Short mmCIF file of C-alpha atoms and ligand atoms in Angstrom, two decimals:
data_model
loop_
_atom_site.label_atom_id
_atom_site.label_comp_id
_atom_site.label_asym_id
_atom_site.label_seq_id
_atom_site.Cartn_x
_atom_site.Cartn_y
_atom_site.Cartn_z
CA MET A 1 -45.43 -90.52 0.48
CA LEU A 2 -42.52 -89.35 -1.71
CA GLY A 3 -39.25 -91.23 -1.77
CA ILE A 4 -35.89 -89.81 -2.81
CA ILE A 5 -33.18 -92.04 -4.13
CA GLY A 6 -29.90 -90.18 -3.77
CA GLY A 7 -27.16 -91.28 -6.29
CA SER A 8 -23.40 -90.46 -6.38
CA GLY A 9 -22.66 -87.59 -4.26
CA PHE A 10 -26.06 -87.65 -2.58
CA TYR A 11 -25.94 -89.74 0.54
CA SER A 12 -28.35 -88.01 2.95
CA ALA A 13 -31.48 -86.09 2.92
CA GLY A 14 -29.48 -83.41 4.90
CA TYR A 15 -31.83 -83.09 7.93
CA THR A 16 -30.62 -83.13 11.45
CA GLU A 17 -34.09 -82.56 13.05
CA ASN A 18 -37.44 -84.23 12.33
CA LEU A 19 -35.33 -87.25 11.26
CA ARG A 20 -35.73 -90.90 11.91
CA HIS A 21 -33.46 -93.65 10.64
CA ILE A 22 -35.29 -96.94 9.99
CA GLU A 23 -34.01 -100.20 8.79
CA VAL A 24 -36.37 -102.09 6.52
CA VAL A 25 -36.21 -105.75 6.24
CA THR A 26 -37.29 -107.24 2.99
CA GLU A 27 -37.29 -110.79 1.60
CA TYR A 28 -34.60 -109.78 -1.01
CA SER A 29 -31.67 -109.28 1.20
CA ASP A 30 -30.33 -110.53 4.49
CA ALA A 31 -29.28 -106.99 5.35
CA ALA A 32 -31.92 -104.51 6.27
CA VAL A 33 -32.27 -101.43 4.07
CA PRO A 34 -31.55 -98.06 5.75
CA ILE A 35 -33.88 -95.41 5.13
CA GLU A 36 -34.09 -91.82 6.49
CA LEU A 37 -37.57 -90.67 7.25
CA VAL A 38 -37.99 -86.90 7.28
CA GLU A 39 -40.93 -86.22 9.31
CA THR A 40 -41.79 -82.61 8.53
CA GLU A 41 -45.23 -81.39 7.61
CA LYS A 42 -44.89 -83.30 4.39
CA PRO A 43 -42.97 -86.42 5.28
CA PHE A 44 -40.69 -88.16 2.80
CA ALA A 45 -38.19 -90.98 2.60
CA PHE A 46 -34.67 -90.87 1.63
CA LEU A 47 -32.47 -93.83 0.46
CA ALA A 48 -28.84 -93.71 -0.65
CA ARG A 49 -28.60 -96.02 -3.69
CA HIS A 50 -24.83 -96.65 -3.23
CA GLY A 51 -24.94 -96.86 0.46
CA LYS A 52 -23.77 -93.94 2.95
CA GLU A 53 -20.10 -94.48 1.98
CA HIS A 54 -20.75 -94.94 -1.64
CA HIS A 55 -19.41 -98.59 -1.27
CA ILE A 56 -22.02 -100.25 -3.54
CA PRO A 57 -21.23 -100.24 -7.23
CA PRO A 58 -24.16 -100.00 -9.77
CA HIS A 59 -24.11 -103.74 -10.72
CA GLU A 60 -24.11 -104.79 -7.08
CA ILE A 61 -26.97 -102.58 -5.72
CA ASN A 62 -29.80 -104.69 -4.42
CA TYR A 63 -32.44 -102.79 -6.43
CA ARG A 64 -35.26 -105.23 -5.54
CA ALA A 65 -34.57 -104.84 -1.74
CA ASN A 66 -34.32 -100.99 -2.08
CA ILE A 67 -37.62 -100.46 -4.00
CA ASP A 68 -39.47 -102.95 -1.86
CA ALA A 69 -38.18 -101.30 1.37
CA LEU A 70 -39.34 -97.93 0.04
CA ARG A 71 -42.79 -99.55 -0.60
CA LEU A 72 -42.84 -100.98 2.86
CA ALA A 73 -42.02 -97.49 4.34
CA GLY A 74 -45.04 -96.16 2.55
CA VAL A 75 -43.57 -94.57 -0.52
CA THR A 76 -45.86 -94.28 -3.51
CA GLU A 77 -43.69 -92.10 -5.79
CA ILE A 78 -39.91 -91.99 -6.28
CA VAL A 79 -37.70 -89.11 -7.40
CA ALA A 80 -34.35 -90.61 -8.49
CA ILE A 81 -31.35 -88.48 -8.43
CA ASN A 82 -28.75 -89.58 -11.01
CA ALA A 83 -25.28 -88.51 -12.12
CA VAL A 84 -24.84 -89.16 -15.80
CA GLY A 85 -22.69 -88.58 -18.79
CA GLY A 86 -23.84 -86.29 -21.57
CA ILE A 87 -24.12 -87.57 -25.17
CA ALA A 88 -26.50 -85.13 -26.90
CA GLU A 89 -26.03 -81.46 -27.45
CA GLY A 90 -26.97 -79.44 -24.32
CA THR A 91 -26.16 -82.33 -21.87
CA GLY A 92 -22.63 -81.18 -21.06
CA PRO A 93 -21.33 -81.24 -17.36
CA GLY A 94 -23.41 -79.22 -14.98
CA SER A 95 -26.51 -79.49 -17.02
CA ILE A 96 -29.80 -81.00 -15.68
CA ILE A 97 -31.83 -83.47 -17.56
CA ILE A 98 -35.25 -84.84 -16.81
CA PRO A 99 -35.36 -87.90 -19.05
CA ASP A 100 -38.64 -89.20 -20.53
CA GLN A 101 -37.30 -92.53 -21.87
CA LEU A 102 -34.57 -95.11 -21.40
CA ILE A 103 -32.87 -97.96 -23.05
CA ASP A 104 -31.54 -100.82 -20.92
CA TYR A 105 -28.06 -102.23 -21.72
CA THR A 106 -27.56 -103.90 -18.35
CA TRP A 107 -27.38 -107.60 -17.94
CA GLY A 108 -27.38 -110.09 -14.98
CA ARG A 109 -29.27 -107.89 -12.67
CA HIS A 110 -32.45 -109.12 -10.83
CA SER A 111 -34.85 -106.99 -12.76
CA THR A 112 -38.19 -108.27 -11.82
CA TYR A 113 -40.30 -109.19 -8.79
CA CYS A 114 -41.92 -112.10 -10.68
CA GLY A 115 -40.71 -115.54 -11.16
CA GLN A 116 -38.62 -117.64 -8.68
CA SER A 117 -40.59 -118.35 -5.54
CA LYS A 118 -43.27 -115.81 -6.45
CA ARG A 119 -44.86 -118.09 -9.04
CA PHE A 120 -46.59 -115.43 -11.03
CA VAL A 121 -45.99 -113.66 -14.36
CA GLN A 122 -46.46 -110.05 -14.89
CA HIS A 123 -45.86 -108.18 -18.11
CA VAL A 124 -46.04 -104.59 -16.95
CA ASP A 125 -46.46 -101.89 -19.51
CA PHE A 126 -43.41 -99.90 -19.58
CA SER A 127 -43.94 -97.73 -22.71
CA PHE A 128 -43.27 -94.59 -20.79
CA PRO A 129 -40.93 -95.54 -17.85
CA PHE A 130 -41.07 -92.02 -16.16
CA ASP A 131 -44.23 -90.61 -14.72
CA GLN A 132 -45.29 -87.60 -16.62
CA ALA A 133 -46.78 -85.62 -13.60
CA LEU A 134 -43.75 -86.24 -11.47
CA SER A 135 -41.45 -85.17 -14.38
CA ASP A 136 -43.57 -82.03 -14.76
CA LYS A 137 -43.18 -81.16 -11.08
CA LEU A 138 -39.37 -81.65 -11.43
CA VAL A 139 -39.17 -79.35 -14.44
CA SER A 140 -41.08 -76.65 -12.73
CA ALA A 141 -38.99 -76.96 -9.54
CA VAL A 142 -35.82 -76.80 -11.61
CA ASN A 143 -37.00 -73.82 -13.57
CA THR A 144 -37.92 -71.99 -10.25
CA ILE A 145 -34.48 -72.53 -8.80
CA ASN A 146 -32.86 -71.57 -12.02
CA ASP A 147 -34.95 -68.25 -11.94
CA GLN A 148 -33.71 -67.68 -8.36
CA SER A 149 -30.10 -68.40 -9.19
CA GLU A 150 -27.53 -65.91 -10.60
CA ALA A 151 -26.05 -68.48 -13.00
CA ALA A 152 -28.87 -70.69 -14.37
CA ARG A 153 -28.03 -74.28 -15.27
CA PRO A 154 -28.99 -75.54 -18.86
CA VAL A 155 -31.95 -77.87 -18.53
CA VAL A 156 -33.00 -80.49 -20.92
CA VAL A 157 -36.57 -81.66 -20.62
CA GLY A 158 -37.09 -85.11 -22.05
CA GLY A 159 -34.36 -87.42 -23.49
CA VAL A 160 -33.32 -91.07 -23.54
CA TYR A 161 -31.26 -92.35 -20.77
CA GLY A 162 -29.07 -95.31 -21.80
CA VAL A 163 -28.32 -97.67 -18.87
CA THR A 164 -24.99 -99.38 -19.05
CA GLN A 165 -23.60 -102.11 -16.80
CA GLY A 166 -20.62 -100.50 -15.40
CA PRO A 167 -18.75 -99.98 -13.20
CA ARG A 168 -16.34 -99.10 -16.07
CA LEU A 169 -17.23 -96.24 -18.23
CA GLU A 170 -17.88 -96.88 -21.85
CA THR A 171 -15.71 -96.98 -24.92
CA ALA A 172 -15.91 -94.24 -27.47
CA ALA A 173 -17.40 -96.80 -29.98
CA GLU A 174 -20.09 -97.87 -27.42
CA ILE A 175 -21.15 -94.17 -26.94
CA ARG A 176 -21.28 -93.76 -30.86
CA LYS A 177 -23.46 -96.83 -30.96
CA MET A 178 -25.66 -95.44 -28.10
CA ARG A 179 -25.91 -92.22 -30.02
CA ARG A 180 -27.11 -93.98 -33.11
CA ASP A 181 -29.55 -95.87 -30.92
CA GLY A 182 -31.04 -92.49 -29.79
CA CYS A 183 -29.43 -92.14 -26.38
CA ASP A 184 -29.00 -88.56 -24.98
CA ILE A 185 -27.47 -89.36 -21.72
CA VAL A 186 -25.70 -92.37 -20.25
CA GLY A 187 -25.83 -93.79 -16.60
CA MET A 188 -25.74 -97.02 -14.77
CA THR A 189 -28.50 -97.20 -12.28
CA ALA A 190 -31.86 -96.24 -13.79
CA MET A 191 -32.44 -99.97 -14.45
CA PRO A 192 -33.77 -102.02 -13.02
CA GLU A 193 -34.77 -99.39 -10.44
CA ALA A 194 -37.42 -97.84 -12.73
CA VAL A 195 -39.03 -101.12 -13.75
CA LEU A 196 -39.18 -102.49 -10.26
CA ALA A 197 -41.02 -99.24 -9.13
CA ARG A 198 -43.42 -99.88 -12.00
CA GLU A 199 -44.15 -103.41 -11.03
CA LEU A 200 -44.83 -102.29 -7.53
CA GLY A 201 -47.15 -99.53 -8.84
CA ILE A 202 -44.80 -96.77 -7.59
CA LYS A 203 -44.43 -93.60 -9.83
CA TYR A 204 -40.87 -92.91 -10.86
CA GLY A 205 -39.31 -89.70 -12.14
CA MET A 206 -35.71 -88.67 -12.55
CA LEU A 207 -33.47 -85.56 -11.88
CA ALA A 208 -30.25 -86.23 -13.70
CA LEU A 209 -27.06 -84.14 -13.41
CA SER A 210 -24.54 -84.41 -16.15
CA VAL A 211 -21.09 -84.84 -14.51
CA ASN A 212 -18.96 -85.42 -17.82
CA TRP A 213 -19.27 -85.63 -21.41
CA ALA A 214 -19.46 -89.29 -22.36
CA ALA A 215 -16.52 -91.28 -23.81
CA GLY A 216 -15.26 -89.95 -27.14
CA ILE A 217 -17.45 -86.89 -27.32
CA LEU A 218 -14.41 -84.95 -26.57
CA PRO A 219 -10.88 -85.89 -27.80
CA THR A 220 -9.73 -86.26 -24.08
CA VAL A 221 -10.38 -89.20 -21.78
CA VAL A 222 -12.92 -88.99 -18.84
CA THR A 223 -11.33 -88.27 -15.48
CA MET A 224 -12.69 -88.93 -12.03
CA GLU A 225 -11.38 -85.54 -10.92
CA GLU A 226 -13.59 -83.67 -13.33
CA ILE A 227 -16.63 -85.81 -12.45
CA GLU A 228 -16.00 -85.27 -8.67
CA ALA A 229 -15.78 -81.57 -9.20
CA VAL A 230 -19.01 -81.22 -11.06
CA LEU A 231 -20.73 -83.51 -8.72
CA VAL A 232 -19.63 -81.40 -5.76
CA ASP A 233 -20.64 -78.17 -7.67
CA GLY A 234 -24.12 -79.65 -8.52
CA GLN A 235 -25.09 -80.82 -5.07
CA GLN A 236 -26.47 -77.41 -3.76
CA PHE A 237 -28.67 -77.00 -6.88
CA LEU A 238 -29.98 -80.60 -6.61
CA ARG A 239 -30.61 -80.07 -2.98
CA ARG A 240 -32.70 -76.86 -3.62
CA VAL A 241 -34.69 -78.66 -6.22
CA ILE A 242 -35.41 -81.39 -3.79
CA ALA A 243 -36.26 -79.03 -1.06
CA ARG A 244 -38.73 -77.38 -3.35
CA ILE A 245 -40.52 -80.63 -4.39
CA THR A 246 -40.61 -81.87 -0.75
CA ASP A 247 -42.16 -78.53 0.42
CA ALA A 248 -44.66 -77.96 -2.29
N1 HPA B 301 -21.10 -93.32 -18.34
C1 HPA B 301 -21.76 -94.00 -17.49
N2 HPA B 301 -22.24 -93.61 -16.37
C2 HPA B 301 -21.94 -92.48 -15.89
C3 HPA B 301 -21.26 -91.55 -16.64
C4 HPA B 301 -20.69 -92.01 -17.93
O1 HPA B 301 -20.01 -91.38 -18.71
N3 HPA B 301 -21.01 -90.44 -16.02
C5 HPA B 301 -21.74 -90.59 -14.84
N4 HPA B 301 -22.30 -91.78 -14.77
#
């Protein structure tokens, strides 16, 4: 079954019928993980990464509980929806990116299921963090929605997602460094989400919406108002893409 993880601005699958709310208990959290199960012809699960009220900041998300809860609900492939900042040409606000690589700059997050009480060591291959077939499916869905839209959105296929700790945004110098490192976009939540999915054998692909130019790309500072406006504006497009991949 497909699982959708909604990021900033995306807190529900948007269904009122054929919808079941479940709470999945995992060993990684005292609190159960709320998941929406959409029980249409092709059922899928939906999880709001930041909680329904966007009350969980990126560094406090219980990634292990979330991914394990999706597994327990029967999810075998995940499409993550992420708001990001644009660094590379073509990744400005409103554009859609389907990244194919990442660099992890986060720290202090529980980023593996091995160790501790588990008493096993697993060195998963993570050469290609995003599933190619799932990414291809996303690209084709985005292109179809673009073809049906009057104003097509710029789409970047492939690219490196640099994952920062947050919740603060970056300094201009940090973004310059990330650019030198080869990052094309910046966000705060792809890790450890992607690697935990890999450890559990769950395929992982990403649909990213750029909501701002990263720090220092423009001479102005980054404002929440601009981010919010692009997020709101992008929701309908993202929902159409999701409707397409959950239908097909
Ligand atoms: N930096 C980090 N994460 C983000 C950004 C950004 O500029 N925009 C949206 N998520």
